[in-house]
CSV table of C-alpha atoms in Angstrom, one decimal:
chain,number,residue,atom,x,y,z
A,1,UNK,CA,100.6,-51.2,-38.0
A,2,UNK,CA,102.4,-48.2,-36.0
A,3,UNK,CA,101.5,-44.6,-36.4
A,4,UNK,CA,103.4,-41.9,-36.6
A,5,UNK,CA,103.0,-39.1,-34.0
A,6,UNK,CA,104.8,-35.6,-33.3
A,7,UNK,CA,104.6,-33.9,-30.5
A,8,UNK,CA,105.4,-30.7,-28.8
A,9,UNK,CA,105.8,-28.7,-25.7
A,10,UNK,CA,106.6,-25.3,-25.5
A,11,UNK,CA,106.9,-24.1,-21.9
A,12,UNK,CA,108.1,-20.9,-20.1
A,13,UNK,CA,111.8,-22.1,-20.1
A,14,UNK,CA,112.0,-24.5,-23.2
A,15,UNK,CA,110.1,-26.0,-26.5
A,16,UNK,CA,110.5,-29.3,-27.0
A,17,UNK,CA,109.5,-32.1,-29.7
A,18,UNK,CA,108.9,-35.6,-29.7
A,19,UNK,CA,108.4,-37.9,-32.8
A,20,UNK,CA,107.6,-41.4,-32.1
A,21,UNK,CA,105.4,-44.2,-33.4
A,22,UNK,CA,102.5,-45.6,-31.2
A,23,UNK,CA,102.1,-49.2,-30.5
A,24,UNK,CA,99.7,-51.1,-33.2
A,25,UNK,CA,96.3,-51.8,-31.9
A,26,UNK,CA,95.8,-54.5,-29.5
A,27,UNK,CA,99.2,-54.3,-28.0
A,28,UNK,CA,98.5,-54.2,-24.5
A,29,UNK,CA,98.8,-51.0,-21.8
A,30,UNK,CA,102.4,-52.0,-21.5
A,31,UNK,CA,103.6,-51.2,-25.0
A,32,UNK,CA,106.1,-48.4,-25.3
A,33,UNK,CA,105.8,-45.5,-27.4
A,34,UNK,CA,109.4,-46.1,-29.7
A,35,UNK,CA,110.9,-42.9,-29.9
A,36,UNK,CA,112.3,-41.4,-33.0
A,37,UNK,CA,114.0,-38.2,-32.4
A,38,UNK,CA,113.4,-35.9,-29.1
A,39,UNK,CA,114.7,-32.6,-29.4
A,40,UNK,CA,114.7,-29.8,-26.9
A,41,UNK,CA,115.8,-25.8,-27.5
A,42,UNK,CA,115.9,-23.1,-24.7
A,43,UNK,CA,113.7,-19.9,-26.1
A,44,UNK,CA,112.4,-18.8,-22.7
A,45,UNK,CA,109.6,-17.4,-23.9
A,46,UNK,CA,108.4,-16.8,-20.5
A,47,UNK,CA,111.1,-14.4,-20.0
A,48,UNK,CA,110.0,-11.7,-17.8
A,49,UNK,CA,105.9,-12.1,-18.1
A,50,UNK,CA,105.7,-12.5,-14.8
A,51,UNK,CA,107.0,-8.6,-14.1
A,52,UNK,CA,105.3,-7.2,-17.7
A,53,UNK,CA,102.4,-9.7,-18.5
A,54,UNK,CA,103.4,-9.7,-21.7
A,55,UNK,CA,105.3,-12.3,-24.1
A,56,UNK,CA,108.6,-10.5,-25.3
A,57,UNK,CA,109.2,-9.5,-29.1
A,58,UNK,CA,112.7,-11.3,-28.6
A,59,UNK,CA,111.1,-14.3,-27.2
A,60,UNK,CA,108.6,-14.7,-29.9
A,61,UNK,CA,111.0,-14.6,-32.5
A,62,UNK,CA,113.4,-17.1,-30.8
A,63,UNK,CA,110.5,-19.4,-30.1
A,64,UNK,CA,109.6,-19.0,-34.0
A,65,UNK,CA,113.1,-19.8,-34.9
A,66,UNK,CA,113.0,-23.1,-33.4
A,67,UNK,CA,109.7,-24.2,-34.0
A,68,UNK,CA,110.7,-23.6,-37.8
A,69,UNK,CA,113.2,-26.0,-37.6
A,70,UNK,CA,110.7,-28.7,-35.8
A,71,UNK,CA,108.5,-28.3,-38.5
A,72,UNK,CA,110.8,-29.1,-41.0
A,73,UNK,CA,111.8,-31.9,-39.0
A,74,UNK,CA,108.7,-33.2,-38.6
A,75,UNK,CA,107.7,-33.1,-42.6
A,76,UNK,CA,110.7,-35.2,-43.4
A,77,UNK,CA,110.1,-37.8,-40.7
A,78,UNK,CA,106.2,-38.3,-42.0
A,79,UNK,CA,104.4,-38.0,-38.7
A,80,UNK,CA,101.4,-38.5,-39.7
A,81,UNK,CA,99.1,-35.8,-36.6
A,82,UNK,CA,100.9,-33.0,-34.6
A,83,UNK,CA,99.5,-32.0,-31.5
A,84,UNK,CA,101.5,-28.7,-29.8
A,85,UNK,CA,100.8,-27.5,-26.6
A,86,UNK,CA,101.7,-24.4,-25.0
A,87,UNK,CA,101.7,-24.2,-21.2
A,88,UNK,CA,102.4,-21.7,-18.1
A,89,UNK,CA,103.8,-18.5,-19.8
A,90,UNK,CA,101.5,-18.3,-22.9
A,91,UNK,CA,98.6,-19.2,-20.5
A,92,UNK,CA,99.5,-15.7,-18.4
A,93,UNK,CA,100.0,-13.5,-21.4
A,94,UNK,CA,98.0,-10.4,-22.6
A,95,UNK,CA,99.7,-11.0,-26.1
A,96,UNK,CA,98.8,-14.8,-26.1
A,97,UNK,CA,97.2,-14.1,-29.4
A,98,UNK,CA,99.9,-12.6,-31.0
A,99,UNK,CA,102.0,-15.8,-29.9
A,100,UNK,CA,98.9,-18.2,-31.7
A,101,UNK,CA,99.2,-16.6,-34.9
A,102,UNK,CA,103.3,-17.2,-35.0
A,103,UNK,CA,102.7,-21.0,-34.1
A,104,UNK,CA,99.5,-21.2,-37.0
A,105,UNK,CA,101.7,-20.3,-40.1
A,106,UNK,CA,104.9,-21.6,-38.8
A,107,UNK,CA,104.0,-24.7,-38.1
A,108,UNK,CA,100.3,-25.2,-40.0
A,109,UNK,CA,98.5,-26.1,-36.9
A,110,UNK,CA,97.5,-23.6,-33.8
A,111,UNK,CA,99.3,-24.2,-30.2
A,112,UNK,CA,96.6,-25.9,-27.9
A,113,UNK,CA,97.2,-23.4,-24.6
A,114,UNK,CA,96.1,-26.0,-22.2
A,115,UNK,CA,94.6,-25.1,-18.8
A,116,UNK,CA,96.6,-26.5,-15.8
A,117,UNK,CA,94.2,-29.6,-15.0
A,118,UNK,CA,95.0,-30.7,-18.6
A,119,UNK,CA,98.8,-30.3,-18.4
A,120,UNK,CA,98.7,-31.7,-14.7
A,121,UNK,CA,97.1,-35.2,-16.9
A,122,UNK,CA,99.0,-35.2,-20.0
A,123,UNK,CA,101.9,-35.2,-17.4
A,124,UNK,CA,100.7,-38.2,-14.9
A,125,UNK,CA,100.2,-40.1,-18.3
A,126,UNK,CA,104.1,-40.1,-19.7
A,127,UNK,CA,105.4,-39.8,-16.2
A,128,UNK,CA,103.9,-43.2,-14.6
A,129,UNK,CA,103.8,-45.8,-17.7
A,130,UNK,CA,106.5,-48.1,-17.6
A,131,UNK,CA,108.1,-47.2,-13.7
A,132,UNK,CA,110.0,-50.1,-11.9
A,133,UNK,CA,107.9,-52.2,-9.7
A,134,UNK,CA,109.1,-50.7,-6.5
A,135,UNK,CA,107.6,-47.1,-7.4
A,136,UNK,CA,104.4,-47.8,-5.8
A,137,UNK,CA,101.6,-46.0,-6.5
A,138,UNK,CA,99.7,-44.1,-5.1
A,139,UNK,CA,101.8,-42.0,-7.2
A,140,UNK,CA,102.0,-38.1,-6.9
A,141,UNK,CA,103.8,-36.7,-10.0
A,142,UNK,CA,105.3,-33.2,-10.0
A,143,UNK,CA,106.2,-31.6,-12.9
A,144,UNK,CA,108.4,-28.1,-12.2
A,145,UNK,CA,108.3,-26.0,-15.1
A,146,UNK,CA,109.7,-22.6,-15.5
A,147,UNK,CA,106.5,-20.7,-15.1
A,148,UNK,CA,104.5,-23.2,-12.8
A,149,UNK,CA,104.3,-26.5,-11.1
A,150,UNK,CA,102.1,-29.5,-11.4
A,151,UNK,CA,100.9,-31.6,-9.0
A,152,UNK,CA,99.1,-35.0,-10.1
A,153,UNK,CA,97.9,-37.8,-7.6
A,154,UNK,CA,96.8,-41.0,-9.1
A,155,UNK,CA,97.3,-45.0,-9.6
A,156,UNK,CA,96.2,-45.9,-12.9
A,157,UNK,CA,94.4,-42.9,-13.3
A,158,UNK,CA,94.4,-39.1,-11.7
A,159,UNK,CA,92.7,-38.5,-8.6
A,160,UNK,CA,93.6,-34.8,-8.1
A,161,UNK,CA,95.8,-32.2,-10.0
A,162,UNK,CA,96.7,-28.4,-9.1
A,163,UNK,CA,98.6,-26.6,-11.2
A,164,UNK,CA,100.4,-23.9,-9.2
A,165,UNK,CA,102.6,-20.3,-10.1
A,166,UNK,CA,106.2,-21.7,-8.7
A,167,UNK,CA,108.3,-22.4,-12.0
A,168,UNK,CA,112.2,-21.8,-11.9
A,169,UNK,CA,112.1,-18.8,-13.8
A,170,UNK,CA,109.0,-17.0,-12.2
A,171,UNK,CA,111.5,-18.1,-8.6
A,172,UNK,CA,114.7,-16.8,-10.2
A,173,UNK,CA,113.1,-13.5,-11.7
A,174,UNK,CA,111.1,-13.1,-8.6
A,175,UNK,CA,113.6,-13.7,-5.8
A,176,UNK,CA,117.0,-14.9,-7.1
A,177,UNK,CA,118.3,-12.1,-8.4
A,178,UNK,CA,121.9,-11.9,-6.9
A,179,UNK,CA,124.5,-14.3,-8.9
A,180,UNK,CA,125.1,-16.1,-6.7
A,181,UNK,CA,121.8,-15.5,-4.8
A,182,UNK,CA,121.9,-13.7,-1.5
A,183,UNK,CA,121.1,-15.5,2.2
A,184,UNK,CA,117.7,-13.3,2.3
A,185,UNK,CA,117.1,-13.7,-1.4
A,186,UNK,CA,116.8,-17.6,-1.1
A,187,UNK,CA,115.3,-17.0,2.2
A,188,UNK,CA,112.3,-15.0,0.9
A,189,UNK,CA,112.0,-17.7,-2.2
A,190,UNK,CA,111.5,-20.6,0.4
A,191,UNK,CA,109.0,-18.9,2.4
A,192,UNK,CA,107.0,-18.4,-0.9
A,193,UNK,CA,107.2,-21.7,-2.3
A,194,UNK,CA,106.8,-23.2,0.9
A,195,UNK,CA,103.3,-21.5,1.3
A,196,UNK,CA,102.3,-22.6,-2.4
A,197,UNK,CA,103.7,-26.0,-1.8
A,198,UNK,CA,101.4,-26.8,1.4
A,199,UNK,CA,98.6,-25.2,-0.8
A,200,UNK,CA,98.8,-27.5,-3.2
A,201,UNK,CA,99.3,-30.8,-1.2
A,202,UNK,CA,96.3,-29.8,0.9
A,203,UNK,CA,94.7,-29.6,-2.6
A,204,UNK,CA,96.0,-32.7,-4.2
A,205,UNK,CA,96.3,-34.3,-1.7
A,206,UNK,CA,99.9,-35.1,-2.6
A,207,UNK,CA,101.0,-36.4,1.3
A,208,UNK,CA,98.3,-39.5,0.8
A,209,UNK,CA,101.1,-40.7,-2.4
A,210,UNK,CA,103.5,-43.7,-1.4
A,211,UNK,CA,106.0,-42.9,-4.6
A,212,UNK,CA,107.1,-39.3,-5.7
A,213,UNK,CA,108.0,-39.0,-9.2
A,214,UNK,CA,109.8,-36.1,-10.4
A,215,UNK,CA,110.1,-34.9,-14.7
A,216,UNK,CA,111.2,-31.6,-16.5
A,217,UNK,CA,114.7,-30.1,-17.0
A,218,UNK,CA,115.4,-29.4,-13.2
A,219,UNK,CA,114.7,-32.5,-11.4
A,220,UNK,CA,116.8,-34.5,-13.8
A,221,UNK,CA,119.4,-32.1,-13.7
A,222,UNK,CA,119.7,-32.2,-9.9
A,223,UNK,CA,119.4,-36.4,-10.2
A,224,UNK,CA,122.1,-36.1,-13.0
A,225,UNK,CA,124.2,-34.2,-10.4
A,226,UNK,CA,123.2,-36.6,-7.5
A,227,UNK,CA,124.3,-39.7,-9.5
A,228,UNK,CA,127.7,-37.8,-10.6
A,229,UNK,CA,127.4,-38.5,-14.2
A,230,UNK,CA,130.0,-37.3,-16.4
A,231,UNK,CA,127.6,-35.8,-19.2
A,232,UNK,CA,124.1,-36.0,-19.3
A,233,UNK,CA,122.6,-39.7,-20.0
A,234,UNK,CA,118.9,-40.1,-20.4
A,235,UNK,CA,119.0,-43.7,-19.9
A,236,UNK,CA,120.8,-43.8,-16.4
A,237,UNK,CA,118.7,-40.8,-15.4
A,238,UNK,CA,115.3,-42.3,-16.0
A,239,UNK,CA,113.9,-43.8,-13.0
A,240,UNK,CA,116.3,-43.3,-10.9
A,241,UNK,CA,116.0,-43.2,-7.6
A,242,UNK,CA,117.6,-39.7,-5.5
A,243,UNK,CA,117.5,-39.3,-1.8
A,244,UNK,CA,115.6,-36.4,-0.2
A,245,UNK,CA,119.5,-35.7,1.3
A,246,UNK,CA,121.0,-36.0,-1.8
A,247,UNK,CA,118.5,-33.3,-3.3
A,248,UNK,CA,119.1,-31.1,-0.1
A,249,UNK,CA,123.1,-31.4,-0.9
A,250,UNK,CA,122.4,-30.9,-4.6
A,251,UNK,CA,120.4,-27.8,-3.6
A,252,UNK,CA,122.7,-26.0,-1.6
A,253,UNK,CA,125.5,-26.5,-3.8
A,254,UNK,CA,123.9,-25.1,-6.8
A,255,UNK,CA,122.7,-22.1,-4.8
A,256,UNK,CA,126.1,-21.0,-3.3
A,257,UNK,CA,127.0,-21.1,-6.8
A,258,UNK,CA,127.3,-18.5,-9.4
A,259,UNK,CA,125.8,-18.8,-13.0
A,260,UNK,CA,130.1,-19.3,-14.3
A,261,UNK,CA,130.4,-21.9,-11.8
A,262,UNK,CA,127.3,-23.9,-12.3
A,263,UNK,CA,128.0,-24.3,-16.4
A,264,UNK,CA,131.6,-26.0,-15.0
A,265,UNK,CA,129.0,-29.1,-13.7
A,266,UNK,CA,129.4,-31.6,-16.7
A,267,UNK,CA,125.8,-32.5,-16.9
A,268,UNK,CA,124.2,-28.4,-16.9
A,269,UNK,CA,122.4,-27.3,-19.9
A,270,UNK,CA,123.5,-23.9,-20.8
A,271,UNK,CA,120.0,-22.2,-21.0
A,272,UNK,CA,119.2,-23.8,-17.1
A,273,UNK,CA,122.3,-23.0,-15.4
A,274,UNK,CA,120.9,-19.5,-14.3
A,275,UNK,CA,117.5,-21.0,-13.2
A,276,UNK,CA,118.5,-24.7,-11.5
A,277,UNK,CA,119.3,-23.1,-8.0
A,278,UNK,CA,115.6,-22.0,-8.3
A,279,UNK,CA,114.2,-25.2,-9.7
A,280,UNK,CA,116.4,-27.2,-7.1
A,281,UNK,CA,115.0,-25.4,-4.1
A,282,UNK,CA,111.2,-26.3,-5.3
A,283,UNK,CA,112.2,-30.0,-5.5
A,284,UNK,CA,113.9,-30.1,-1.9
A,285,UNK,CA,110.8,-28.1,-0.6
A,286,UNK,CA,108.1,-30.3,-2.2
A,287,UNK,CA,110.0,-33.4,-0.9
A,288,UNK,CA,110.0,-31.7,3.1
A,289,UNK,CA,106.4,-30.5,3.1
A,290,UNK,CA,105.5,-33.9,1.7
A,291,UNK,CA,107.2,-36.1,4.0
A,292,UNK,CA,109.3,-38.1,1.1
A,293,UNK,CA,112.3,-39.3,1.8
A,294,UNK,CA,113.1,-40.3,-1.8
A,295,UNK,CA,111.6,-39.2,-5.2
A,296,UNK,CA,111.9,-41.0,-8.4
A,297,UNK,CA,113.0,-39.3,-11.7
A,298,UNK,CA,111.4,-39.8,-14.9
A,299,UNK,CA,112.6,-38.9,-18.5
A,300,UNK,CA,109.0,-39.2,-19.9
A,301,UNK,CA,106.5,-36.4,-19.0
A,302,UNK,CA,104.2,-33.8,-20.5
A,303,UNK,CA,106.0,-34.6,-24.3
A,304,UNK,CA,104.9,-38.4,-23.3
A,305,UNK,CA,101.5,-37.6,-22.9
A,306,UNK,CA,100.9,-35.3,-25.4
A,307,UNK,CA,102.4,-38.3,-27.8
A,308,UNK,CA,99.6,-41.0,-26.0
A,309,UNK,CA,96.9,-38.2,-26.2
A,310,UNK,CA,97.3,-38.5,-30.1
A,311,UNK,CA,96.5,-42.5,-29.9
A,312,UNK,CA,92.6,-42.7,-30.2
A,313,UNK,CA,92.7,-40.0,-32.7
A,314,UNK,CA,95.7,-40.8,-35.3
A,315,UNK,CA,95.0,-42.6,-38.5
């Protein structure tokens, strides 16, 4: 007997939803969650906290709009527990309250604003079940959002996790200002994310990890890009395997590119074309300080984990 599960992730950039069905009981640590619908909707609710410390009136509402239409969605698909939680930008806030209250009456249950140890393990959980056999763990999972970055060492479970203040927006808003970004502007975004980078591998410790594995929008945008797909394909993106030189060529080309000339790429995401240069350059820079020569992309992540999280406690 499957269950019924919905669940959802609303970051800095995006808010996404995932209903799926969890494997009956006694089905073995193998069994696949079976996806029903996944959805995903730019709100950039994080828009600008990182200058004002404050969620925007705008971003709020637009957030709202498409958690209403989640709801709705999951009513008439019969998941049976929802679990939503909110990560880097409502976790910075002053207003986060206001933010709660939205989530409460539009979608009947209040946002779980998870620290960053907890979204550093809901992410290692959907990221590593079900990789090929040559991604060999020790595996170090990194998760870049658009307000921060996870890092998550572990095998079959997690050893160490840092969350750490290096998103794609908080970079572009910080640093990458120009269109397309100046010499000096990406210059002064690599010395900061290099520093945060060696922090958090000290931390982790992320250089001890035989198999990086990369999840969110903008590592499998840049391995969407590196395999020259004509349109975005979940299936030939998931865990694949992307060169640390094909990262570095993906990188450069998307920042000597303007916003216009990044929504031309056939696999770009309208609401990430202005934030991918940033959200490349974290990738390439996490790969160098770590010593990988390769990383391996995942399609399953946070939204994964939040899903598995809901196992013991559905019925």
């Amino acid at each position: 007997m499957t269950t019924r599960v919905a669940a959802i992730d609303c970051g800095t950039n995006s808010i996404r939803l995932l209903v799926a069905d969890l494997p009956p009981a006694g089905a073995g640590p193998d069994a696949p969650l079976v996806d029903v619908v996944r959805r995903m909707t730019i709100v950039r609710l994080g828009e600008g906290v990182d200058r004002t410390g404050r969620l925007s009136a705008a971003a709020i509402e637009r957030t709202r709009v498409a958690l209403a239409a989640y709801a709705a969605e999951i009513e008439s698909l019969g998941a049976r527990r929802v679990r939503m939680c909110a990560t880097s930008a409502s976790r910075d806030a002053e207003n986060a309250e206001e933010f709660r209250a939205m989530v409460s009456a539009t979608l009947g249950v209040p946002p779980e604003v998870v620290t960053g140890d907890e979204e550093a393990r809901l992410s290692f959980t959907g990221a590593v079940r079900g990789l090929a056999a040559d991604a060999r763990p020790p595996y170090l999972v990194v998760d870049i959002g658009g307000g921060s970055t996870e890092f998550v060492l572990g095998d079959t479970t997690v050893h160490g996790a840092i969350s750490v203040d290096i998103g794609c927006v908080r970079m572009t808003e910080r640093h990458l200002r120009s269109d397309p970004p100046t010499a000096e502007e990406i210059a002064a975004a690599e010395a900061d994310v290099t520093a945060v980078v060696d922090r958090a591998l000290a931390a982790v410790p992320g250089r001890d990890a035989a198999t990086l594995v990369g999840v969110a929008g903008s590592v499998t945008t840049v391995a969407a890009i590196a395999l020259g797909l004509p349109a975005y394909d979940s299936e030939r993106i998931h865990r694949a395997r992307v060169s640390y030189d094909e990262v570095a060529k993906v990188t450069a080309d998307l920042l000597g590119r303007s916003v216009a000339q990044r929504m031309e790429i056939p696999v770009m995401h309208p609401g990430r074309a202005d934030v991918i240069g940033a959200g490349a350059l974290v990738l390439r820079i996490i790969m160098e300080r770590a010593g990988m020569t390769s990383m391996v992309a995942s399609e399953h992540d946070i939204l994964d984990g939040i899903a598995w999280s809901l196992a013991e406690t559905a019925g």
